[in-house]
Amino acid sequence: MADRDRHARRRERRERSSRAAQPGKIKPLVNKLPVTEVLYEVDVEKIHQASMRLLSDIGILVLDYPSALELFKKNGAKVEGEMVWIDEDTLMHFVRQAPATFTQLARNPANHLPIGGKNIVFAPVYGPPFVADRDHGRREATIEDFRNFAKLTYMAQHLHSAGGTLCEPNDIDVKERHLDMLLAHITLSDKAFMGSVTHADNARDSVTMAEILFGAEAIRENPAMISLVNASSPLRFDDRMLGALEVYAQAKQGVIVTPFIIAGAMSPSTLAATLAQQNAEALFGIAFAQMINPGTPCIYGSFLANIDMRSGAPCFGTPDNALALYAGAQMARHYHLPYRSGGNFTASRIPDAQAGYESASTMWPTVQAGVNFVLHAAGWLEGGLISGYEKFVLDLELCGMMAKYVEGIGLSEEEFAWDAFKEVGPGNHFLGSAHTMRHYETAFYQHTVFNMDNYEKWAEEGSPDSYEKANALWKRMLRNYEAPPLDEAIAEELNAFVDHRRAEIRAGQPRSEWKK
């Protein structure tokens, strides 16, 4: 009897985990809580003015991109060689043209993403060259791994965006792997996805594939992609990033302009100077996008960690990181721009206690600050070098908790449960009351990986730790995966375009305009 009960409990938990991982209409978070702020208005103004001083007195280095230099000069900036200086009035004239909110398209209209305001979008890990799981450890990522993470992201109800470079498929030539990654995003998921930024031609390929999927006119009305453009801090942009930014701005696709800063190495070792530098770099890139195409959707981005002064390694989940994250959100709101930051960051190589503490220490301020677009919300390990299978699943647990947290406290008549008080009365319990039964499945957050059993029950079931449970869950998710339907004619044209571009790349030919 005890064995039957135990097996029944296990089956119930497995089914609950599988239900939690089933795809369907996603529900981006709406943060109903007051945001946490660490700066007074006078402090925001101080950082703004320091940024304007950096841009007008120190300047930004624009490497190997003469057309960008010409555009800045044409629009009133001072240009000498590869240096650009821009005054506050000129800069802010363009920054103000970026929309405060916009909607990103998904091929399933139920999964369109509202960006900005009080909305919070979770996206998976981005960029690692390695993957890791409990069975095989750390290894170079392949296209099979990329497809696995695309499927897992599609299955995950608490990830709203399909993301971008889920891992680098090292078994495909770097010149053409963007085609395989984009094709995987489009065919294996119906969530909104990110474009390639490793070369301007890759960005053009991304735009063409989005046009095939949605139509050229539709993606000019609402962007089909949000793509990550990094400043090569300190105070520098290169041709690779600005080239991709220019392509996306011309097509009116969303861009996340993100300074990549490890404070103490890529910025001074004080938060004030670091925040001023970050602000200057982000606004410079956003202004460039508006010079190209006014109204281009832009997200004010921040990736900011600090250096360990003893080892030189980047640190995550520190109080300094949290303060900078809160302050960055305030700066973005000051300019009426959506904000990207945060995630489940850790320097740990496996999903151990360090990974849990560091990730939680970043994710709580991410949500409390009111971040709009959260890249690296699931799967990040070893400072971004590893996409971790088990870490991905464990991070989904925290994403689910955040989804419950931002709902706040309901204060309706139903939430005050007057009928339950009348039914139960003083001195009795509420477990079987009608009110409890009405709210049985929705009253509190239901865990999918973490175990709330007592010690005896846990030991009886084999003493599984969260690493072991997560390993079983991601495998079960992949077994249960079913691809969303895609129109055959669109799939045929996408494959034809990919074949066409792959042939051009392998032959060393310049990119040609696609004609079916």
Coordinates of C-alpha atoms in Angstrom, one line a residue:
M1 CA 0.0 0.0 0.0
A2 CA 2.8 2.4 1.0
D3 CA 4.6 1.6 -2.3
R4 CA 1.5 2.3 -4.3
D5 CA 1.0 5.6 -2.5
R6 CA 4.6 6.5 -3.1
H7 CA 4.5 5.7 -6.8
A8 CA 1.2 7.6 -7.1
R9 CA 2.8 10.7 -5.5
R10 CA 5.8 10.4 -7.8
R11 CA 3.5 10.2 -10.8
E12 CA 1.5 13.2 -9.7
R13 CA 4.7 15.3 -9.3
R14 CA 5.9 14.2 -12.7
E15 CA 2.6 15.1 -14.3
R16 CA 2.7 18.5 -12.6
S17 CA 6.2 19.1 -13.9
S18 CA 5.2 18.1 -17.4
R19 CA 2.1 20.3 -17.3
A20 CA 4.3 23.2 -16.2
A21 CA 6.6 22.6 -19.2
Q22 CA 3.8 22.4 -21.8
P23 CA 3.8 25.1 -24.4
G24 CA 0.8 27.3 -24.9
K25 CA -0.2 31.0 -24.9
I26 CA 2.5 32.8 -23.0
K27 CA 1.7 35.5 -20.5
P28 CA 4.4 38.2 -20.2
L29 CA 4.7 39.5 -16.7
V30 CA 3.1 42.7 -15.6
N31 CA 4.8 44.1 -12.5
K32 CA 2.0 45.3 -10.2
L33 CA 4.4 46.2 -7.5
P34 CA 6.2 49.5 -6.8
V35 CA 9.7 49.5 -8.2
T36 CA 12.7 49.8 -5.9
E37 CA 14.9 52.9 -6.5
V38 CA 18.3 53.7 -5.1
L39 CA 18.8 57.2 -6.6
Y40 CA 17.1 60.4 -5.8
E41 CA 16.1 62.7 -8.7
V42 CA 19.1 64.9 -8.1
D43 CA 21.3 61.8 -8.3
V44 CA 19.8 60.8 -11.7
E45 CA 20.5 64.3 -12.9
K46 CA 24.1 64.0 -11.7
I47 CA 24.7 60.8 -13.6
H48 CA 23.0 62.3 -16.7
Q49 CA 25.2 65.4 -16.6
A50 CA 28.3 63.3 -16.1
S51 CA 27.4 61.2 -19.1
M52 CA 26.9 64.4 -21.2
R53 CA 30.3 65.6 -20.1
L54 CA 31.9 62.2 -21.2
L55 CA 30.2 62.5 -24.6
S56 CA 31.1 66.1 -25.2
D57 CA 34.6 66.2 -23.6
I58 CA 36.1 62.7 -23.7
G59 CA 34.1 61.4 -26.8
I60 CA 33.4 57.9 -28.3
L61 CA 35.8 56.0 -30.5
V62 CA 34.1 54.6 -33.6
L63 CA 36.3 51.9 -35.2
D64 CA 36.4 51.1 -38.9
Y65 CA 33.1 52.5 -39.8
P66 CA 33.4 55.7 -41.9
S67 CA 29.7 55.9 -42.9
A68 CA 28.8 56.1 -39.2
L69 CA 31.3 58.9 -38.7
E70 CA 29.8 60.7 -41.6
L71 CA 26.3 60.3 -40.2
F72 CA 27.3 61.7 -36.8
K73 CA 29.1 64.6 -38.5
K74 CA 26.0 65.3 -40.7
N75 CA 23.8 65.5 -37.6
G76 CA 25.9 68.0 -35.7
A77 CA 28.5 65.9 -33.9
K78 CA 32.2 66.9 -33.9
V79 CA 34.3 64.2 -35.7
E80 CA 38.0 64.0 -35.9
G81 CA 39.5 60.8 -37.3
E82 CA 37.6 58.0 -35.5
M83 CA 36.6 60.1 -32.5
V84 CA 33.1 61.5 -32.1
W85 CA 32.0 64.2 -29.6
I86 CA 28.4 65.0 -29.3
D87 CA 26.6 67.7 -27.2
E88 CA 23.6 67.2 -25.0
D89 CA 21.0 69.0 -27.1
T90 CA 22.0 67.1 -30.3
L91 CA 22.1 63.7 -28.5
M92 CA 18.8 64.1 -26.7
H93 CA 17.1 65.3 -29.8
F94 CA 17.6 61.9 -31.3
V95 CA 17.2 59.8 -28.1
R96 CA 13.7 61.3 -27.6
Q97 CA 12.6 59.8 -30.9
A98 CA 12.9 56.2 -29.6
P99 CA 9.5 54.8 -28.6
A100 CA 8.8 54.2 -24.9
T101 CA 6.9 51.0 -25.6
F102 CA 6.5 48.7 -28.6
T103 CA 5.3 45.2 -29.5
Q104 CA 7.5 42.4 -30.9
L105 CA 5.8 40.0 -33.3
A106 CA 5.8 36.2 -32.8
R107 CA 4.7 33.8 -35.4
N108 CA 2.0 32.7 -33.0
P109 CA 0.0 35.9 -32.5
A110 CA -0.8 34.8 -29.0
N111 CA 2.9 35.1 -28.2
H112 CA 3.4 38.7 -29.3
L113 CA 5.5 40.6 -26.7
P114 CA 4.7 44.0 -25.2
I115 CA 8.0 45.7 -24.5
G116 CA 8.4 48.5 -22.0
G117 CA 6.1 50.0 -19.4
K118 CA 5.4 47.6 -16.5
N119 CA 6.0 44.5 -18.7
I120 CA 8.7 42.0 -17.9
V121 CA 9.9 39.6 -20.6
F122 CA 12.1 36.6 -19.7
A123 CA 14.5 35.3 -22.4
P124 CA 17.0 32.4 -22.1
V125 CA 20.8 32.4 -21.9
Y126 CA 22.7 34.0 -24.8
G127 CA 26.1 33.3 -26.3
P128 CA 28.0 30.5 -24.5
P129 CA 30.4 28.4 -26.6
F130 CA 30.0 25.5 -24.2
V131 CA 27.2 23.4 -22.8
A132 CA 27.1 21.2 -19.8
D133 CA 24.8 18.6 -18.2
R134 CA 25.1 16.2 -15.3
D135 CA 25.8 13.2 -17.4
H136 CA 28.6 14.5 -19.7
G137 CA 30.0 17.6 -18.0
R138 CA 31.3 20.6 -20.0
R139 CA 31.8 20.3 -23.7
E140 CA 31.8 22.4 -26.9
A141 CA 28.2 23.2 -28.0
T142 CA 26.8 21.7 -31.2
I143 CA 23.8 22.5 -33.4
E144 CA 22.0 19.6 -31.7
D145 CA 22.5 21.4 -28.3
F146 CA 21.2 24.6 -29.9
R147 CA 18.1 22.8 -31.1
N148 CA 17.6 21.2 -27.7
F149 CA 17.6 24.6 -26.0
A150 CA 15.3 26.0 -28.6
K151 CA 12.9 23.2 -27.8
L152 CA 13.2 23.6 -24.1
T153 CA 12.6 27.4 -24.4
Y154 CA 9.5 26.7 -26.4
M155 CA 8.3 24.3 -23.8
A156 CA 9.0 26.7 -20.9
Q157 CA 5.9 28.7 -19.9
H158 CA 7.9 31.2 -17.9
L159 CA 10.2 32.1 -20.9
H160 CA 8.4 34.6 -23.1
S161 CA 11.1 35.1 -25.8
A162 CA 12.8 32.3 -27.7
G163 CA 16.1 34.3 -27.3
G164 CA 19.0 34.4 -29.8
T165 CA 22.3 32.6 -29.6
L166 CA 21.3 29.9 -27.1
C167 CA 24.8 28.4 -27.4
E168 CA 27.4 28.6 -30.2
P169 CA 27.1 25.5 -32.5
N170 CA 30.8 24.9 -33.0
D171 CA 30.2 22.0 -35.4
I172 CA 29.0 24.5 -38.1
D173 CA 31.3 27.1 -39.7
V174 CA 31.0 30.5 -38.0
K175 CA 30.2 32.2 -41.3
E176 CA 27.0 30.2 -41.8
R177 CA 25.9 29.0 -38.4
H178 CA 23.5 32.0 -38.0
L179 CA 21.4 30.5 -40.7
D180 CA 20.9 27.3 -38.8
M181 CA 20.2 29.1 -35.6
L182 CA 17.6 31.3 -37.1
L183 CA 16.0 28.4 -38.9
A184 CA 15.9 26.5 -35.6
H185 CA 14.2 29.4 -33.8
I186 CA 11.6 29.7 -36.6
T187 CA 10.8 26.1 -37.0
L188 CA 11.1 24.7 -33.5
S189 CA 9.2 27.5 -31.7
D190 CA 6.5 30.0 -32.3
K191 CA 7.8 32.5 -29.8
A192 CA 9.4 35.8 -30.7
F193 CA 13.2 35.5 -31.4
M194 CA 16.4 37.6 -31.7
G195 CA 18.4 38.3 -34.8
S196 CA 22.1 37.8 -35.5
V197 CA 24.6 40.6 -34.9
T198 CA 28.0 39.0 -35.7
H199 CA 28.1 40.7 -39.2
A200 CA 26.0 43.2 -41.1
D201 CA 25.3 40.5 -43.7
N202 CA 24.1 38.2 -40.9
A203 CA 21.7 40.9 -39.8
R204 CA 20.5 41.3 -43.4
D205 CA 19.9 37.5 -43.5
S206 CA 17.9 37.8 -40.3
V207 CA 15.7 40.6 -41.7
T208 CA 15.1 38.6 -44.9
M209 CA 14.0 35.5 -43.0
A210 CA 11.7 37.6 -40.8
E211 CA 10.2 39.1 -44.0
I212 CA 9.6 35.6 -45.4
L213 CA 7.9 34.7 -42.1
F214 CA 5.8 37.8 -41.5
G215 CA 5.9 40.0 -44.6
A216 CA 8.1 43.0 -45.3
E217 CA 5.4 45.6 -44.5
A218 CA 4.4 43.9 -41.2
I219 CA 7.8 44.0 -39.7
R220 CA 8.1 47.7 -40.4
E221 CA 4.9 48.3 -38.4
N222 CA 6.0 46.1 -35.5
P223 CA 9.5 44.6 -35.2
A224 CA 9.9 40.9 -35.7
M225 CA 13.2 40.8 -33.9
I226 CA 15.0 42.4 -31.0
S227 CA 18.8 42.1 -31.4
L228 CA 21.7 42.6 -29.0
V229 CA 24.2 45.3 -29.9
N230 CA 27.1 45.7 -27.5
A231 CA 29.4 48.7 -27.0
S232 CA 32.9 47.5 -26.8
S233 CA 33.5 49.4 -23.6
P234 CA 35.1 51.7 -22.6
L235 CA 33.6 54.4 -24.8
R236 CA 34.0 52.5 -28.1
F237 CA 31.8 51.0 -30.8
D238 CA 33.2 48.9 -33.7
D239 CA 32.1 48.3 -37.2
R240 CA 30.6 44.9 -36.5
M241 CA 28.1 46.1 -33.9
L242 CA 27.3 49.4 -35.6
G243 CA 26.9 47.6 -38.9
A244 CA 24.3 45.2 -37.5
L245 CA 22.6 48.1 -35.7
E246 CA 22.4 50.1 -39.0
V247 CA 20.8 47.2 -40.8
Y248 CA 18.2 46.6 -38.1
A249 CA 17.5 50.3 -37.8
Q250 CA 16.9 50.6 -41.5
A251 CA 14.4 47.8 -41.3
K252 CA 12.9 49.3 -38.1
Q253 CA 13.8 46.2 -36.0
G254 CA 14.3 46.4 -32.3
V255 CA 17.8 46.8 -30.9
I256 CA 19.1 46.4 -27.3
V257 CA 22.0 48.8 -27.0
T258 CA 24.1 47.3 -24.2
P259 CA 27.4 48.5 -22.8
F260 CA 29.3 45.3 -21.7
I261 CA 31.1 46.4 -18.6
I262 CA 33.1 44.6 -16.0
A263 CA 33.6 47.5 -13.5
G264 CA 37.2 48.0 -12.4
A265 CA 38.5 46.8 -15.7
M266 CA 36.3 48.2 -18.5
S267 CA 35.2 51.1 -16.4
P268 CA 36.6 52.9 -13.3
S269 CA 36.2 51.1 -10.0
T270 CA 33.5 53.3 -8.7
L271 CA 29.8 52.9 -9.4
A272 CA 29.2 56.6 -10.1
A273 CA 31.8 56.7 -12.9
T274 CA 30.7 53.3 -14.2
L275 CA 27.0 54.3 -14.4
A276 CA 27.9 57.6 -16.2
Q277 CA 30.0 55.6 -18.7
Q278 CA 27.2 53.0 -19.2
N279 CA 24.7 55.8 -19.7
A280 CA 26.9 57.6 -22.2
E281 CA 27.5 54.5 -24.3
A282 CA 23.9 53.3 -24.3
L283 CA 22.5 56.8 -25.3
F284 CA 25.2 57.1 -28.0
G285 CA 24.1 53.9 -29.7
I286 CA 20.4 54.7 -29.3
A287 CA 21.0 58.2 -30.9
F288 CA 22.8 56.5 -33.8
A289 CA 19.8 54.2 -34.4
Q290 CA 17.4 57.3 -34.5
M291 CA 19.7 59.1 -36.9
I292 CA 19.3 56.2 -39.3
N293 CA 15.6 55.7 -38.9
P294 CA 13.6 57.8 -36.4
G295 CA 11.3 55.8 -34.3
T296 CA 13.5 52.6 -34.4
P297 CA 12.5 50.6 -31.3
C298 CA 15.4 50.7 -28.8
I299 CA 16.0 49.1 -25.4
Y300 CA 18.4 50.8 -23.0
G301 CA 20.7 47.9 -22.1
S302 CA 23.0 47.1 -19.2
F303 CA 25.3 44.2 -18.6
L304 CA 27.3 45.2 -15.6
A305 CA 29.4 43.0 -13.3
N306 CA 32.4 44.0 -11.2
I307 CA 35.9 42.5 -11.2
D308 CA 37.3 40.5 -8.3
M309 CA 40.2 42.7 -7.3
R310 CA 42.2 39.7 -6.1
S311 CA 41.8 37.3 -9.0
G312 CA 40.6 39.6 -11.9
A313 CA 37.5 37.4 -12.4
P314 CA 34.1 38.8 -13.0
C315 CA 31.7 38.7 -10.0
F316 CA 28.0 38.1 -10.0
G317 CA 25.2 38.5 -7.4
T318 CA 27.2 41.2 -5.5
P319 CA 25.7 44.2 -3.7
D320 CA 27.5 46.4 -6.2
N321 CA 25.8 44.6 -9.1
A322 CA 22.4 45.0 -7.5
L323 CA 22.9 48.7 -6.9
A324 CA 24.0 49.3 -10.5
L325 CA 21.0 47.3 -11.8
Y326 CA 18.5 49.4 -9.8
A327 CA 20.3 52.6 -10.9
G328 CA 20.3 51.6 -14.5
A329 CA 16.6 51.0 -14.4
Q330 CA 16.1 54.5 -13.1
M331 CA 18.2 56.0 -15.8
A332 CA 16.2 54.2 -18.5
R333 CA 12.9 55.4 -17.0
H334 CA 14.4 58.9 -17.0
Y335 CA 14.7 58.8 -20.8
H336 CA 11.3 56.9 -21.2
L337 CA 13.1 53.9 -22.6
P338 CA 12.5 50.2 -22.0
Y339 CA 15.3 48.6 -20.0
R340 CA 17.3 45.4 -20.4
S341 CA 19.4 43.9 -17.6
G342 CA 19.7 41.1 -15.0
G343 CA 19.2 37.4 -15.3
N344 CA 20.2 34.3 -13.4
F345 CA 23.9 35.0 -13.3
T346 CA 26.6 32.9 -11.7
A347 CA 30.3 32.3 -12.0
S348 CA 29.8 28.7 -10.9
R349 CA 30.5 25.8 -13.3
I350 CA 27.7 23.6 -12.1
P351 CA 24.2 24.4 -10.6
D352 CA 25.5 24.2 -7.0
A353 CA 24.8 26.4 -3.9
Q354 CA 27.0 29.1 -5.3
A355 CA 25.0 29.1 -8.5
G356 CA 21.7 29.3 -6.6
Y357 CA 22.8 32.1 -4.3
E358 CA 24.4 34.2 -7.0
S359 CA 21.5 33.8 -9.4
A360 CA 18.8 34.6 -6.8
S361 CA 20.9 37.6 -5.7
T362 CA 20.6 38.9 -9.3
M363 CA 17.1 37.9 -10.2
W364 CA 15.4 39.5 -7.2
P365 CA 16.7 43.0 -8.0
T366 CA 16.1 42.4 -11.7
V367 CA 12.4 42.1 -11.0
Q368 CA 12.2 44.7 -8.2
A369 CA 14.0 47.2 -10.4
G370 CA 11.3 46.9 -13.1
V371 CA 13.6 45.5 -15.8
N372 CA 11.6 45.0 -19.1
F373 CA 13.7 42.6 -21.0
V374 CA 15.6 40.0 -19.0
L375 CA 18.2 38.1 -21.1
H376 CA 20.0 35.2 -19.5
A377 CA 16.9 34.3 -17.4
A378 CA 17.6 30.6 -17.7
G379 CA 20.7 28.4 -18.3
W380 CA 23.7 30.7 -17.5
L381 CA 26.8 29.1 -16.0
E382 CA 30.5 29.9 -15.6
G383 CA 30.1 33.6 -16.2
G384 CA 28.3 33.0 -19.5
L385 CA 30.7 30.4 -21.0
I386 CA 28.3 27.5 -20.4
S387 CA 24.6 26.9 -21.3
G388 CA 23.6 24.4 -18.6
Y389 CA 20.8 22.0 -19.1
E390 CA 20.0 21.4 -15.4
K391 CA 20.7 25.1 -14.6
F392 CA 18.1 26.0 -17.3
V393 CA 15.4 24.0 -15.6
L394 CA 16.3 25.2 -12.1
D395 CA 16.2 28.8 -13.3
L396 CA 12.7 28.2 -14.6
E397 CA 11.7 27.5 -11.1
L398 CA 12.9 31.0 -10.0
C399 CA 11.3 32.6 -13.1
G400 CA 8.0 31.0 -12.0
M401 CA 8.4 32.4 -8.5
M402 CA 9.0 35.8 -9.9
A403 CA 5.8 35.5 -12.0
K404 CA 3.9 34.9 -8.9
Y405 CA 5.7 37.6 -6.9
V406 CA 4.9 40.5 -9.4
E407 CA 1.2 39.8 -9.2
G408 CA 1.3 41.4 -5.7
I409 CA -1.4 40.9 -3.1
G410 CA -5.0 40.7 -4.2
L411 CA -7.4 42.6 -2.0
S412 CA -10.8 41.8 -3.5
E413 CA -13.8 40.5 -1.5
E414 CA -12.9 37.0 -2.7
E415 CA -9.3 37.3 -1.4
F416 CA -10.6 38.3 2.0
A417 CA -12.4 35.0 2.1
W418 CA -15.4 36.0 4.3
D419 CA -17.3 32.8 3.3
A420 CA -14.4 30.7 4.6
F421 CA -14.4 32.5 8.0
K422 CA -18.1 31.9 8.3
E423 CA -17.8 28.2 7.2
V424 CA -14.8 27.3 9.4
G425 CA -15.2 29.5 12.5
P426 CA -12.7 30.0 15.3
G427 CA -10.4 27.2 16.3
N428 CA -10.7 25.0 13.2
H429 CA -8.6 24.6 10.0
F430 CA -9.3 25.8 6.5
L431 CA -8.0 22.8 4.5
G432 CA -11.3 21.5 3.4
S433 CA -13.3 24.7 3.2
A434 CA -15.1 25.6 -0.1
H435 CA -12.9 28.7 -0.4
T436 CA -9.7 26.6 -0.2
M437 CA -11.0 24.2 -2.7
R438 CA -11.8 27.0 -5.2
H439 CA -8.3 28.3 -4.9
Y440 CA -6.5 24.9 -4.5
E441 CA -4.4 25.1 -7.7
T442 CA -3.8 28.9 -7.8
A443 CA -3.5 30.0 -4.2
F444 CA 0.3 29.7 -3.9
Y445 CA 3.2 29.0 -6.2
Q446 CA 3.5 25.3 -7.1
H447 CA 7.1 24.1 -7.4
T448 CA 8.2 21.9 -10.3
V449 CA 11.7 20.9 -9.3
F450 CA 12.2 21.9 -5.6
N451 CA 11.0 19.4 -3.1
M452 CA 9.0 20.3 0.0
D453 CA 8.7 16.8 1.5
N454 CA 9.9 16.0 5.0
Y455 CA 13.2 14.2 5.5
E456 CA 11.8 10.7 5.9
K457 CA 9.7 10.9 2.7
W458 CA 12.7 12.4 0.8
A459 CA 15.0 9.7 2.0
E460 CA 12.5 7.0 1.2
E461 CA 12.4 8.2 -2.4
G462 CA 16.2 7.9 -2.8
S463 CA 17.3 11.3 -1.4
P464 CA 17.3 13.1 -4.8
D465 CA 19.0 16.5 -5.0
S466 CA 17.8 19.3 -7.2
Y467 CA 20.7 18.6 -9.7
E468 CA 19.4 15.0 -10.2
K469 CA 15.7 16.1 -10.4
A470 CA 16.5 18.8 -13.0
N471 CA 18.4 16.3 -15.1
A472 CA 15.4 14.1 -15.3
L473 CA 13.0 17.0 -16.0
W474 CA 14.9 18.5 -19.0
K475 CA 15.1 15.0 -20.6
R476 CA 11.4 14.5 -20.0
M477 CA 10.6 17.9 -21.6
L478 CA 12.6 17.0 -24.7
R479 CA 10.8 13.6 -25.0
N480 CA 7.4 15.4 -24.8
Y481 CA 8.4 18.1 -27.3
E482 CA 6.1 18.6 -30.4
A483 CA 7.0 21.2 -33.0
P484 CA 4.4 23.9 -33.6
P485 CA 2.9 23.9 -37.1
L486 CA 4.4 26.1 -39.7
D487 CA 2.9 26.9 -43.1
E488 CA 4.5 24.6 -45.7
A489 CA 5.0 27.4 -48.3
I490 CA 6.8 29.5 -45.7
A491 CA 9.0 26.6 -44.6
E492 CA 9.9 25.9 -48.2
E493 CA 10.9 29.5 -48.9
L494 CA 12.9 29.7 -45.7
N495 CA 14.8 26.5 -46.6
A496 CA 15.4 27.8 -50.1
F497 CA 16.8 31.1 -48.8
V498 CA 19.1 29.3 -46.3
D499 CA 20.4 27.0 -49.1
H500 CA 20.9 30.0 -51.4
R501 CA 22.9 32.0 -48.7
R502 CA 24.9 28.9 -47.6
A503 CA 26.0 28.4 -51.2
E504 CA 27.0 32.1 -51.5
I505 CA 29.0 32.0 -48.3
R506 CA 30.8 28.7 -49.2
A507 CA 31.7 30.1 -52.6
G508 CA 33.0 33.4 -51.1
Q509 CA 30.4 35.4 -53.1
P510 CA 29.0 38.7 -51.9
R511 CA 25.5 38.6 -50.5
S512 CA 22.8 39.0 -53.2
E513 CA 19.2 40.2 -52.8
W514 CA 16.8 37.2 -52.3
K515 CA 14.4 36.5 -55.1
K516 CA 12.3 33.4 -54.8

